[in-house]
Coordinates of C-alpha atoms in Angstrom, one line a residue:
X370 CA 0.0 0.0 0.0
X371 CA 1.4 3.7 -0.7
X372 CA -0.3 6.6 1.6
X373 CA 0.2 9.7 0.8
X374 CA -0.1 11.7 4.4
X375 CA -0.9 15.6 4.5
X376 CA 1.5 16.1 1.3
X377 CA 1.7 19.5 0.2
X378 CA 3.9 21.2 -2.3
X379 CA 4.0 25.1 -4.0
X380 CA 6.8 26.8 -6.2
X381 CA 7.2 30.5 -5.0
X382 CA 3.9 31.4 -4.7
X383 CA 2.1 28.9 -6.8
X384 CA 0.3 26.4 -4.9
X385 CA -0.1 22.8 -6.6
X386 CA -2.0 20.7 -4.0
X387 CA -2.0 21.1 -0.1
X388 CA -3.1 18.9 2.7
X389 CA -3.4 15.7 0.3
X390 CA -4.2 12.4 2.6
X391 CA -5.1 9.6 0.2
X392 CA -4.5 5.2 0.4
X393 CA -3.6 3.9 -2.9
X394 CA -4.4 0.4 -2.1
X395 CA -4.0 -3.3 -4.3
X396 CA -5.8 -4.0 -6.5
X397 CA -6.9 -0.6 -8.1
X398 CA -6.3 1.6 -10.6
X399 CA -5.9 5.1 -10.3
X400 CA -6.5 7.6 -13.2
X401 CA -4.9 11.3 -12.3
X402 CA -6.5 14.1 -14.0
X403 CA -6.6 17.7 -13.9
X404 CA -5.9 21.2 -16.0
X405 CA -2.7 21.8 -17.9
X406 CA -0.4 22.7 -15.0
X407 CA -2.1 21.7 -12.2
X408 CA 0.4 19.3 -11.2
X409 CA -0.6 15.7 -12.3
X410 CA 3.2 14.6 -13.3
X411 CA 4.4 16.5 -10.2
X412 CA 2.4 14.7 -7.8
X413 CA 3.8 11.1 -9.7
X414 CA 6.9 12.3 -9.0
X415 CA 6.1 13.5 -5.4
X416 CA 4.8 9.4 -5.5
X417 CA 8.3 8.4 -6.3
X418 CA 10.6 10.0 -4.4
X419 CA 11.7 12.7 -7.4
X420 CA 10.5 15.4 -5.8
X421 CA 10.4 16.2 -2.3
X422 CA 7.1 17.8 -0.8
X423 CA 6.8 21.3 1.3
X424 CA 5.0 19.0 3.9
X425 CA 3.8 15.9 4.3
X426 CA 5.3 12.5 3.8
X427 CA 4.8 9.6 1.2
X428 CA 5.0 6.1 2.6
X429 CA 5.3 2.4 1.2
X430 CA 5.5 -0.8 2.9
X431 CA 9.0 -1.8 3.4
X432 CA 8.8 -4.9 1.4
X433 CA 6.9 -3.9 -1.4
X434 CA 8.5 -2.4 -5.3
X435 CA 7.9 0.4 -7.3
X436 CA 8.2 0.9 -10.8
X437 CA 8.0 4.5 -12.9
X438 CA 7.8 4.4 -16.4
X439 CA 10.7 6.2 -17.6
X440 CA 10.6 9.1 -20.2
X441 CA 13.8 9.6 -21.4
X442 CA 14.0 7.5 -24.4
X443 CA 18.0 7.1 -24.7
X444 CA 18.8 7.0 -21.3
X445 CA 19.7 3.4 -22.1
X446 CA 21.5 3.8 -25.4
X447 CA 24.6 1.6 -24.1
X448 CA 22.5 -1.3 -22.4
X449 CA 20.7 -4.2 -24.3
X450 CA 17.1 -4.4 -24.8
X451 CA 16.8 -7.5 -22.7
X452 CA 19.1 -5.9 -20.4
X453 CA 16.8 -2.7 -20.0
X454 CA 13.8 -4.9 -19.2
X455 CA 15.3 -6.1 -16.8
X456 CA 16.4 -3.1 -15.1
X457 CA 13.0 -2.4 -14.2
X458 CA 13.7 -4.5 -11.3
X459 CA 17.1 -2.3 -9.9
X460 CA 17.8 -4.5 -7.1
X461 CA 17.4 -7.7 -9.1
X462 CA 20.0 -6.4 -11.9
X463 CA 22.3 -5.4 -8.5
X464 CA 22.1 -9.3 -7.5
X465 CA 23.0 -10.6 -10.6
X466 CA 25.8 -8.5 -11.5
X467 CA 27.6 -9.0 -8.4
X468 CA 26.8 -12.7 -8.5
X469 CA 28.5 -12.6 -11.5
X470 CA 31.5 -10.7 -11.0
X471 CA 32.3 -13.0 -8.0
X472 CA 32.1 -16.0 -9.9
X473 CA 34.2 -14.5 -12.1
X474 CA 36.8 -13.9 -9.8
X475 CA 40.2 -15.8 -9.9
X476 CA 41.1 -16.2 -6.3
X477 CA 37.4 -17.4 -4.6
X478 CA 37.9 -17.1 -1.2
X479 CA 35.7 -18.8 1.6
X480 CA 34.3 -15.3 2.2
X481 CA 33.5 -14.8 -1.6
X482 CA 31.8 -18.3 -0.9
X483 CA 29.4 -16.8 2.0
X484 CA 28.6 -14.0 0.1
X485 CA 27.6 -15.9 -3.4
X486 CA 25.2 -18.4 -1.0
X487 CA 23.3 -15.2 0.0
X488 CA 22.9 -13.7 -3.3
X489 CA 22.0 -16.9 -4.6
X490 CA 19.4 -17.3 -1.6
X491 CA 18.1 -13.6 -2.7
X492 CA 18.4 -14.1 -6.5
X493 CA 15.9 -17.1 -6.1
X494 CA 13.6 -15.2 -4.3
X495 CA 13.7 -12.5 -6.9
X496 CA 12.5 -15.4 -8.9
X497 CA 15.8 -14.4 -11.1
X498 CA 16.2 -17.9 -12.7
X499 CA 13.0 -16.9 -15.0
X500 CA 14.2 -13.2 -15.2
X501 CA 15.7 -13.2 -18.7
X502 CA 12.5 -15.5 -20.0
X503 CA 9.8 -13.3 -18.7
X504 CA 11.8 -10.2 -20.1
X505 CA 12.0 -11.8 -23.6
X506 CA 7.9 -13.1 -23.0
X507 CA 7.0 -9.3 -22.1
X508 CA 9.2 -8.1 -25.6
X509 CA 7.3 -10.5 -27.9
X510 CA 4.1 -9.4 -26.6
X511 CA 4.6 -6.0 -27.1
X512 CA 5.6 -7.1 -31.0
X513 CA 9.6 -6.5 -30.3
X514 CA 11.2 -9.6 -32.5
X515 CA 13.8 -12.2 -31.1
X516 CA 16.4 -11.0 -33.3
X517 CA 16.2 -7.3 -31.5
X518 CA 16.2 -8.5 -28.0
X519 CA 19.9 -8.6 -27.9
X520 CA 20.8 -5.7 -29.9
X521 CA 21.9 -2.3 -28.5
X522 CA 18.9 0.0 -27.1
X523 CA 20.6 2.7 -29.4
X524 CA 20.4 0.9 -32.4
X525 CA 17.0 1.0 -32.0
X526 CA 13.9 3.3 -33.6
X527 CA 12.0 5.6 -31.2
X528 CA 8.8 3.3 -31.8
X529 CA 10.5 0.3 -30.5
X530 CA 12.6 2.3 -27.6
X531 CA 8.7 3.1 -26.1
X532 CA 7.9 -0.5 -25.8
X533 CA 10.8 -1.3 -24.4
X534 CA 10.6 1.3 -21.3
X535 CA 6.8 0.1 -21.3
X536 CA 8.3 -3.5 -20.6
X537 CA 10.7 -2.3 -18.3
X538 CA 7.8 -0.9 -16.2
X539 CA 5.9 -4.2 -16.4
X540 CA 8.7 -6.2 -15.5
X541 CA 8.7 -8.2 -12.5
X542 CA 5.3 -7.6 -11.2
X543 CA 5.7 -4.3 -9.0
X544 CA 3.1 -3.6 -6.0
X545 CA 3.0 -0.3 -7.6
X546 CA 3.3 0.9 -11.1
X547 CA 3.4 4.4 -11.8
X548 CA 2.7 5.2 -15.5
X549 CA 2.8 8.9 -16.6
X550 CA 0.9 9.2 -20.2
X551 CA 2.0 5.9 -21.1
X552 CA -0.2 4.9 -24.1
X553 CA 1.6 8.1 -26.0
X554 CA 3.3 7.3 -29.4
X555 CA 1.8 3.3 -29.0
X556 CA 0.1 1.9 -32.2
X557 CA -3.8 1.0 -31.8
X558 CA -2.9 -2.4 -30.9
X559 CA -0.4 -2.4 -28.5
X560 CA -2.5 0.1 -26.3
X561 CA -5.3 -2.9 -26.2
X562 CA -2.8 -5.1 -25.3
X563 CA -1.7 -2.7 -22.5
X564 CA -5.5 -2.3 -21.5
X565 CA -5.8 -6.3 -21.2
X566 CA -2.7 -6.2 -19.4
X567 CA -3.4 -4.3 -16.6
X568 CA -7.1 -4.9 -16.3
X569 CA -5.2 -8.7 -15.0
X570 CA -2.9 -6.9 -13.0
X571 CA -3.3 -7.5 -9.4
X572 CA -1.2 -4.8 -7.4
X573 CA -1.6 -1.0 -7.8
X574 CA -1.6 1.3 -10.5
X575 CA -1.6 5.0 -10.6
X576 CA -1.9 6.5 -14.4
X577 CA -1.6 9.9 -15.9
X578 CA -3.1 10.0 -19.1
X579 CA -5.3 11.9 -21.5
X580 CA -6.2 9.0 -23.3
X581 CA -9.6 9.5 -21.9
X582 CA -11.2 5.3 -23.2
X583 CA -7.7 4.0 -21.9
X584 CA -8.7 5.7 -18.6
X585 CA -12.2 4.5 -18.8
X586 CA -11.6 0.7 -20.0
X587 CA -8.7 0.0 -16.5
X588 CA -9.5 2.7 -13.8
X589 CA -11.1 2.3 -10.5
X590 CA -11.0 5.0 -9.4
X591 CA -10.0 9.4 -10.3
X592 CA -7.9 11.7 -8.4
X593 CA -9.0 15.0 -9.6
X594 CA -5.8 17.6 -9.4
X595 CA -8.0 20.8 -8.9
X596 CA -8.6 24.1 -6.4
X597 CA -5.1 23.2 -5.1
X598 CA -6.6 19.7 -3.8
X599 CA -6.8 16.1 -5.1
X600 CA -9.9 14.4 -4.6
X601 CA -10.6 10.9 -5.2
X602 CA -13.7 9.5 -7.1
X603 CA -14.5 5.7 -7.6
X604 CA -15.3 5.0 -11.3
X605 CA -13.9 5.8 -14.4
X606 CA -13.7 8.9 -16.0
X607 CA -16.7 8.7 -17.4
X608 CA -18.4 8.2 -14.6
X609 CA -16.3 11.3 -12.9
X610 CA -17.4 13.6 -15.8
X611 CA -20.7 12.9 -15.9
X612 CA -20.9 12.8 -11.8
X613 CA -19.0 16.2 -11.5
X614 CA -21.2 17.8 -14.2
X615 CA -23.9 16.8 -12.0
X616 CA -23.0 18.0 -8.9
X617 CA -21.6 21.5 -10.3
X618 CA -25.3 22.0 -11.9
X619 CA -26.8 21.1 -8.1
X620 CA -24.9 23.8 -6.9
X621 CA -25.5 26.4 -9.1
X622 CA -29.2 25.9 -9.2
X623 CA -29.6 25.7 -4.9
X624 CA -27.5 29.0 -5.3
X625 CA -30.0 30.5 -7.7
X626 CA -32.8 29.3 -5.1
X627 CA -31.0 30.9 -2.0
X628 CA -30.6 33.8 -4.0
X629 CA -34.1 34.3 -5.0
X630 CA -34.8 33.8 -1.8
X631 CA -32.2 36.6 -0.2
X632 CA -34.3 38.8 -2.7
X633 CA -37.2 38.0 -1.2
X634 CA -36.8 38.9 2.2
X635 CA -34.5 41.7 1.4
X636 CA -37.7 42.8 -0.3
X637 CA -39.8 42.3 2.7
X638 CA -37.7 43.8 5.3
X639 CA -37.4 47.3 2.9
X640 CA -41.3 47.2 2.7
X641 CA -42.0 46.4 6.1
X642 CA -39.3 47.3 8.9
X643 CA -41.0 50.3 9.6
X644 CA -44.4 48.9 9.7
X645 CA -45.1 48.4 13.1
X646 CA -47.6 46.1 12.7
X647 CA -45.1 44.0 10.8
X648 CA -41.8 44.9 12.6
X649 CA -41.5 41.7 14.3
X650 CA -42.3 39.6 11.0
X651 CA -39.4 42.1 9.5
X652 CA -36.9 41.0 12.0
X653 CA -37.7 37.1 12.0
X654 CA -37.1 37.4 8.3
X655 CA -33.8 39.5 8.8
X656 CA -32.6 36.7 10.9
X657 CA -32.9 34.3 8.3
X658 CA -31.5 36.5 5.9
X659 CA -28.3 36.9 7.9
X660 CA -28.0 32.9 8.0
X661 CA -28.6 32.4 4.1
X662 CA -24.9 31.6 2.7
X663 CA -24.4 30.7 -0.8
X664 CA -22.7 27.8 -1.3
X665 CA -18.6 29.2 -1.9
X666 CA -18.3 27.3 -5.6
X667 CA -15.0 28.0 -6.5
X668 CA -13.6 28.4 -9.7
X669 CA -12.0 25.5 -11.3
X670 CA -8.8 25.6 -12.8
X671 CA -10.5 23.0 -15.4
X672 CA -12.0 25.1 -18.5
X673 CA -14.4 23.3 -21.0
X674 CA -15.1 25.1 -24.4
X675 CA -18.3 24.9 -26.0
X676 CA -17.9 23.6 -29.3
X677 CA -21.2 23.1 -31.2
X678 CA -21.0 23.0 -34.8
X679 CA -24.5 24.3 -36.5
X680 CA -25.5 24.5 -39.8
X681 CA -27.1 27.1 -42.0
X682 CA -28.7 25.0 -45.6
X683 CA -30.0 21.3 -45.4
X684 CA -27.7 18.9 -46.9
X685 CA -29.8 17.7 -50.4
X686 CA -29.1 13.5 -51.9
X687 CA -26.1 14.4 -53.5
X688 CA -23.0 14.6 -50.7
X689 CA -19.9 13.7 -52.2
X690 CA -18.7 10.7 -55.0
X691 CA -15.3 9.6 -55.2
X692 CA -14.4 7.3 -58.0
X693 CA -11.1 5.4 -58.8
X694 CA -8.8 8.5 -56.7
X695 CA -5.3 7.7 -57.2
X696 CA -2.5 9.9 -55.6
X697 CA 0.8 7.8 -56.5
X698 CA 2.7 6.9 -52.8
X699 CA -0.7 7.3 -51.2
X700 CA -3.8 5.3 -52.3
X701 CA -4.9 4.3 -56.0
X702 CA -8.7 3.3 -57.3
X703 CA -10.6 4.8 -54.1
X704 CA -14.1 4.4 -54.3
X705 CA -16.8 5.7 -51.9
X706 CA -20.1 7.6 -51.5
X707 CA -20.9 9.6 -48.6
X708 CA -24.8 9.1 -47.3
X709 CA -26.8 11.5 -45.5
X710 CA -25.9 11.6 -41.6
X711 CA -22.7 9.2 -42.1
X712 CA -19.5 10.1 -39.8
X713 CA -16.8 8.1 -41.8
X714 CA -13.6 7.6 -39.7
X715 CA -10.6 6.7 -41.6
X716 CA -7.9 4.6 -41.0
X717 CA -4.8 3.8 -42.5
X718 CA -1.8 2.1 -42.0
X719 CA 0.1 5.7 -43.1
X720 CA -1.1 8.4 -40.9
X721 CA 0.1 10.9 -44.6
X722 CA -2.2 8.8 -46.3
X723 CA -5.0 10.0 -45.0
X724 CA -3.9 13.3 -44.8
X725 CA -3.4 13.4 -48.1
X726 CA -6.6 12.0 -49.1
X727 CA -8.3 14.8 -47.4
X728 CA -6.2 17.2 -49.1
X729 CA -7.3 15.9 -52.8
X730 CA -10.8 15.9 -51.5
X731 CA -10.6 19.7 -50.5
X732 CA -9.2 20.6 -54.0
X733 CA -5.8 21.4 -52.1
X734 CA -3.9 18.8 -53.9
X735 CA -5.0 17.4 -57.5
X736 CA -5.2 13.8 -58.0
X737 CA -3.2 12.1 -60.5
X738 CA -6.4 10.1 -61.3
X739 CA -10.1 9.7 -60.9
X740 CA -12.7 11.7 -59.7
X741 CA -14.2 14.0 -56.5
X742 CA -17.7 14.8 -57.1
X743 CA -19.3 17.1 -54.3
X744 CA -23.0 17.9 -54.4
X745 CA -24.6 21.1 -55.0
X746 CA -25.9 21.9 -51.4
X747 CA -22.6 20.9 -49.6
X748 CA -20.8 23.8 -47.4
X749 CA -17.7 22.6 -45.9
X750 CA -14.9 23.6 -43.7
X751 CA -11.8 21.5 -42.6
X752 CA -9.7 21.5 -39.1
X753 CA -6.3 20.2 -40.8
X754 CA -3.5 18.8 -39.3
X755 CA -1.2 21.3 -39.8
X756 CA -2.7 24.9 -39.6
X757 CA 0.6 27.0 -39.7
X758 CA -0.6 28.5 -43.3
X759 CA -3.5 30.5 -41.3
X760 CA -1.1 31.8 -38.3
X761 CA 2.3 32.3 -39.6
X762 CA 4.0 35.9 -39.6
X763 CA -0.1 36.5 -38.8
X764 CA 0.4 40.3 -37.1
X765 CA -3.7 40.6 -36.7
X766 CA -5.3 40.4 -32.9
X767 CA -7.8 37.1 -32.7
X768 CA -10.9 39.2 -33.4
X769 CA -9.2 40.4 -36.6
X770 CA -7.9 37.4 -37.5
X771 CA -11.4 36.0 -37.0
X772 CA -13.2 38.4 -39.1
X773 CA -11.6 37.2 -41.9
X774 CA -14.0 34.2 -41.9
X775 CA -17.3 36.0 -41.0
X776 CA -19.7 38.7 -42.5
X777 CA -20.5 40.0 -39.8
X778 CA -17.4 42.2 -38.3
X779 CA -19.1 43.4 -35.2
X780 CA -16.2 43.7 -32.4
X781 CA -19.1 42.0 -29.8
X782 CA -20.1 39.7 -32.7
X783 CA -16.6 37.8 -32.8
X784 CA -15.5 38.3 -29.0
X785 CA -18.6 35.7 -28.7
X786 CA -17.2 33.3 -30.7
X787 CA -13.7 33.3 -28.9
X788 CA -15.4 33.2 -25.6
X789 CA -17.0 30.1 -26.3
X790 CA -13.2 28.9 -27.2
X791 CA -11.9 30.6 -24.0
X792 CA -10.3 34.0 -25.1
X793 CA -12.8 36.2 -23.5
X794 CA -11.1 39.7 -22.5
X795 CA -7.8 40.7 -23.1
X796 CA -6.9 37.0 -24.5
X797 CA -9.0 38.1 -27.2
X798 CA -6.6 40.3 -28.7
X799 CA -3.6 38.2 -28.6
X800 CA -1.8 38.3 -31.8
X801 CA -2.4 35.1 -33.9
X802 CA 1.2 34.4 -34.5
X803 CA 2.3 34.1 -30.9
X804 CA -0.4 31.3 -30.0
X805 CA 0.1 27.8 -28.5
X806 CA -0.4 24.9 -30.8
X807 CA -3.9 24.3 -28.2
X808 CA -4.7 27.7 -28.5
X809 CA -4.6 27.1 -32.6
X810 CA -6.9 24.5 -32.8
X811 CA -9.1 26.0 -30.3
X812 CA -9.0 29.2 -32.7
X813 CA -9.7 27.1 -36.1
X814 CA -12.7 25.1 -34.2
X815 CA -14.1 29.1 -33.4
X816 CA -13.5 29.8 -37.3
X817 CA -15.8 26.2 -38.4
X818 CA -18.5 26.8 -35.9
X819 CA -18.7 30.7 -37.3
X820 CA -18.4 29.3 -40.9
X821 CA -21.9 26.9 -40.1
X822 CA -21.0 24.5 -42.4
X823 CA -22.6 21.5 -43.4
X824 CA -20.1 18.6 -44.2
X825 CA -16.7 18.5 -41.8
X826 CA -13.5 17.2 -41.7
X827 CA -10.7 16.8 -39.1
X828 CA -7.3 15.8 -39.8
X829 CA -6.2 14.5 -35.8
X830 CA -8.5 17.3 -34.6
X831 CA -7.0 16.0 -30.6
X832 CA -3.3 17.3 -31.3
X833 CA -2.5 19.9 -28.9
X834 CA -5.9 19.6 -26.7
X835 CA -5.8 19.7 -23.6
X836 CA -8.5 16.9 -21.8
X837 CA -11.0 19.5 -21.3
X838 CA -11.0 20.6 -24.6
X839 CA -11.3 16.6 -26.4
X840 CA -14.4 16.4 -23.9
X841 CA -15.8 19.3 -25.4
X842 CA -14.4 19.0 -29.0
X843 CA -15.9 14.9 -28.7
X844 CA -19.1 16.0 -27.9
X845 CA -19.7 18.8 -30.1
X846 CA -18.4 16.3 -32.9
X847 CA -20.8 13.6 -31.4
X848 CA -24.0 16.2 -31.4
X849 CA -23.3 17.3 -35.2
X850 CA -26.5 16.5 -37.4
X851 CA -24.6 16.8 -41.0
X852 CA -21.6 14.5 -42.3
X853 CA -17.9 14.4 -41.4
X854 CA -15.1 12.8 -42.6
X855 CA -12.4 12.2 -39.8
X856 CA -9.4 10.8 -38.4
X857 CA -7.8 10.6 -34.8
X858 CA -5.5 8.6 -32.7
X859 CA -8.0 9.2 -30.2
X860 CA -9.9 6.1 -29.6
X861 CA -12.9 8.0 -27.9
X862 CA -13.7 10.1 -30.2
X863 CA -13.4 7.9 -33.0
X864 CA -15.4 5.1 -31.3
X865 CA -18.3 7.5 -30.1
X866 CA -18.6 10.2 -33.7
X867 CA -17.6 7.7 -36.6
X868 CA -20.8 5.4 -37.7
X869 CA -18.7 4.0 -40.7
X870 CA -15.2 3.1 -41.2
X871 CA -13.0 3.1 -44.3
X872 CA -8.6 1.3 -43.8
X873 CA -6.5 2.3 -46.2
X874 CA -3.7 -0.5 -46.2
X875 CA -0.9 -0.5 -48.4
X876 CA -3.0 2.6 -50.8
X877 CA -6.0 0.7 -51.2
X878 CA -9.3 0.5 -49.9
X879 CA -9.1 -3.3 -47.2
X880 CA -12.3 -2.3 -45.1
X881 CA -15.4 -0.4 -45.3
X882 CA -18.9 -1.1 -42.8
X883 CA -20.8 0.9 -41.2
X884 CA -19.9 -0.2 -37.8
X885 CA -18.2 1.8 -35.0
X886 CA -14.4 1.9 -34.6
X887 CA -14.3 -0.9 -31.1
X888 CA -16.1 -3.1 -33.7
X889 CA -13.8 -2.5 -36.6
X890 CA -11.2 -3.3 -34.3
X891 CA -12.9 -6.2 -33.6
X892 CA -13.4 -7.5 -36.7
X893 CA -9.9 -7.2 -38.1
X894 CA -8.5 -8.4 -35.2
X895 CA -10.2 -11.5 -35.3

């Protein structure tokens, strides 16, 4: 068990989380979550020993292991892959080599003879005789072939390095894993693996991640890093969202009734207090005035946009034909029709595929064969991947940058629209070309739902977002009533907006149903 006892911790005069008292016991798993800088990866490494609190204390039981997940990709550039694994387990390694190196020794003494019995006794205990077999068992399961295990972590590519660390994590069965965003730069495939994984593991986990259906499919339980507090909630993060939504909407409407109330008898004792006849009714009801308190709600570091795309002219039969598209190094003879009301979510085996598939479809790039055909009554606007055309050497404020997309150039007119994207006040006249990559997006999705257009597309529309944001961003995708074409390493939002899936393997068209994207994946995996 790991028991975190009245940790606090601030920088200067920024407080992250004071007072924290929580039990992170076996068999759990704990999801972190809270705003950009609010302290999630802090607090793991307030968990591990990285960083030392302000007050407080973090405490493990003396016989029990913890494993982080590192982040630093070539911190293990000289060691072998097996090697790496199995430095998960530090003490383990520490055995071995010194078990080793005595053996090794020319003159064995009697002593050296002592010594070797009780690193054999530990090594055995350590269950070391299987160490090298369950690191190799761990690499093939994560896809990492025989013929790498031995080979230098240096010589390897960054893909590969990521598993490895992700084995080195698993290795040896911890009582407590601590894994900070750990399904980033994984393929589809080895996140499910990692899902199964440690839905079977037994001791404690405590995750960072943004992966919002990785957090829902093995958590227990959230800690919510927010108002300088974490707070633990049992469920998933669905459950969490939908629970603090809830309660946040109970507060503000018992507010609204104590303050309709406050009104009330602020309106009788002004009528009445000099009223004799009703002075003492006055007075009861100034009483209850002075114990009426609204509820202190404070205000949350965690900022949700509101995204809802709406559209101006119905979509007619015609959508958009595509008939034997060929770009060469991308895809050749794609066919498809779009339907009324179908969210198609592509998937390729290239992420530039796709990419570049929605560029021919836009008219951005020409084909070098085949056909687009879009109907007469489409409107549509795109959230590409890479936006830098719209904000580079861009010297105009955000309302002037966003009046290039609207007819109506009323000052109030667009500072709506970038408040509902959160630049209200003096954010709102940022310049464009100074922005964060979050704050682009978040600028582009103001431009689409200002444009009201009737077919969509989004090209990873997630990069950047903070997890507030994908909530909003996912449901304002999910709410849509026209069509969309999309594609996104977020398994959410593809699983909860796309009703019809198109692969692209190899440049041609291997898959197209109109099924959700947990089903295509079951379908092709089986």
């Amino acid at each position: 068990m790991l028991q975190v006892n009245n940790v606090s911790l601030q920088y200067g005069s920024k407080k992250l989380f004071e007072d924290v008292n929580i039990k992170f016991t076996k068999g759990n798993c704990y999801g972190i979550i809270g705003a950009n800088g609010a302290g999630k990866s802090t607090f793991l490494k307030v968990l591990s020993g990285e960083i030392e609190p302000n007050k407080g204390e973090v405490t493990m039981d003396k016989n029990e292991r913890m494993s982080v997940l590192m982040q630093n990709q070539n911190a293990y550039d000289d060691q072998t892959v097996v090697r790496t694994v199995m430095l998960g387990h530090k003490r383990l390694v520490e055995v071995m080599d010194e078990r080793e190196a005595l053996y090794a020794k020319e003159d064995f003494s009697d002593e050296d003879g002592i010594r070797a019995g009780e690193l054999e006794s530990e090594f055995a205990e350590m269950n070391g005789w299987e160490a090298e077999s369950e690191a190799q068992t761990l690499l093939n399961e994560l896809d990492i072939p025989p013929e790498d295990h031995y080979l230098l972590m240096g010589d390897l590519d960054a893909k590969k390095k990521v598993k490895v660390l992700l084995a080195q994590a698993l290795f040896g069965n911890p009582d407590i894993l601590l894994l900070d965003e750990p399904t980033n730069n994984l393929d589809i495939k080895t996140v499910r693996w990692l899902e199964n994984y440690l839905l079977d593991f037994e001791n404690t986990i405590i995750i960072v991640s943004h992966n919002r259906h990785f957090l829902n499919k093995v958590c227990t339980y959230i800690c919510d890093v927010d108002f300088g507090k974490i707070s633990l909630f049992l469920g998933n993060y669905d459950f969490w969202y939908q629970t603090s939504q809830l309660i946040a909407r109970q507060m503000r409407d018992q507010n609204k009734k104590m303050e309709q109330r406050a009104k009330e008898l602020q309106d009788f004792i002004a009528r009445f207090a000099a009223n004799a006849s009703k002075s003492r009714q006055a007075t009861s009801r100034k009483k209850e005035l002075e114990r009426l308190t609204l509820n202190d709600i404070k205000p949350s570091l965690r900022k949700y946009p509101f995204i809802d795309f709406k559209f101006e002219r119905e979509i007619g039969n015609d959508i958009l034909m595509v008939e034997g598209l060929t770009k060469k190094g991308y895809f050749e003879n794609l066919d498809f029709i779009v339907q009324k009301n179908e969210k198609i979510g592509f998937v390729s085996d290239k992420s530039t595929t796709v990419t570049m598939l929605f560029d021919v479809l836009t008219g951005k790039v020409p084909p070098d064969a085949g056909t687009v055909k879009w109907g007469k009554t489409i409107t549509l606007s795109v959230l590409p991947q890479n936006n830098n055309e719209y904000f580079e050497n861009c010297d105009l404020t955000l309302v002037e940058w966003l009046s290039q997309f609207s007819n109506d150039h009323y000052e109030e007119f667009l500072r709506g629209w970038l408040g509902r994207m959160l630049f209200s006040g003096e954010e709102a006249l940022k310049k464009a070309k100074v922005l964060s990559g979050g704050e682009k997006v978040r600028c582009m999705l103001a431009k689409m739902m200002l444009e009201g257009s009737n077919f969509l597309i989004f090209d990873e529309p997630t990069n950047h977002l903070d997890l507030e944001s994908i909530t909003a961003l996912n449901n304002g995708m999910k709410n849509f009533k026209g069509c969309m074409l999309l594609t996104s390493h977020d398994q959410e939002l593809m699983n909860t907006v796309a009703n019809r899936i198109i692969e692209i393997d190899g440049g041609k068209k291997t898959f197209d149903k109109n099924v959700t994207y947990d089903e295509y994946l079951d379908l092709t995996n089986n």
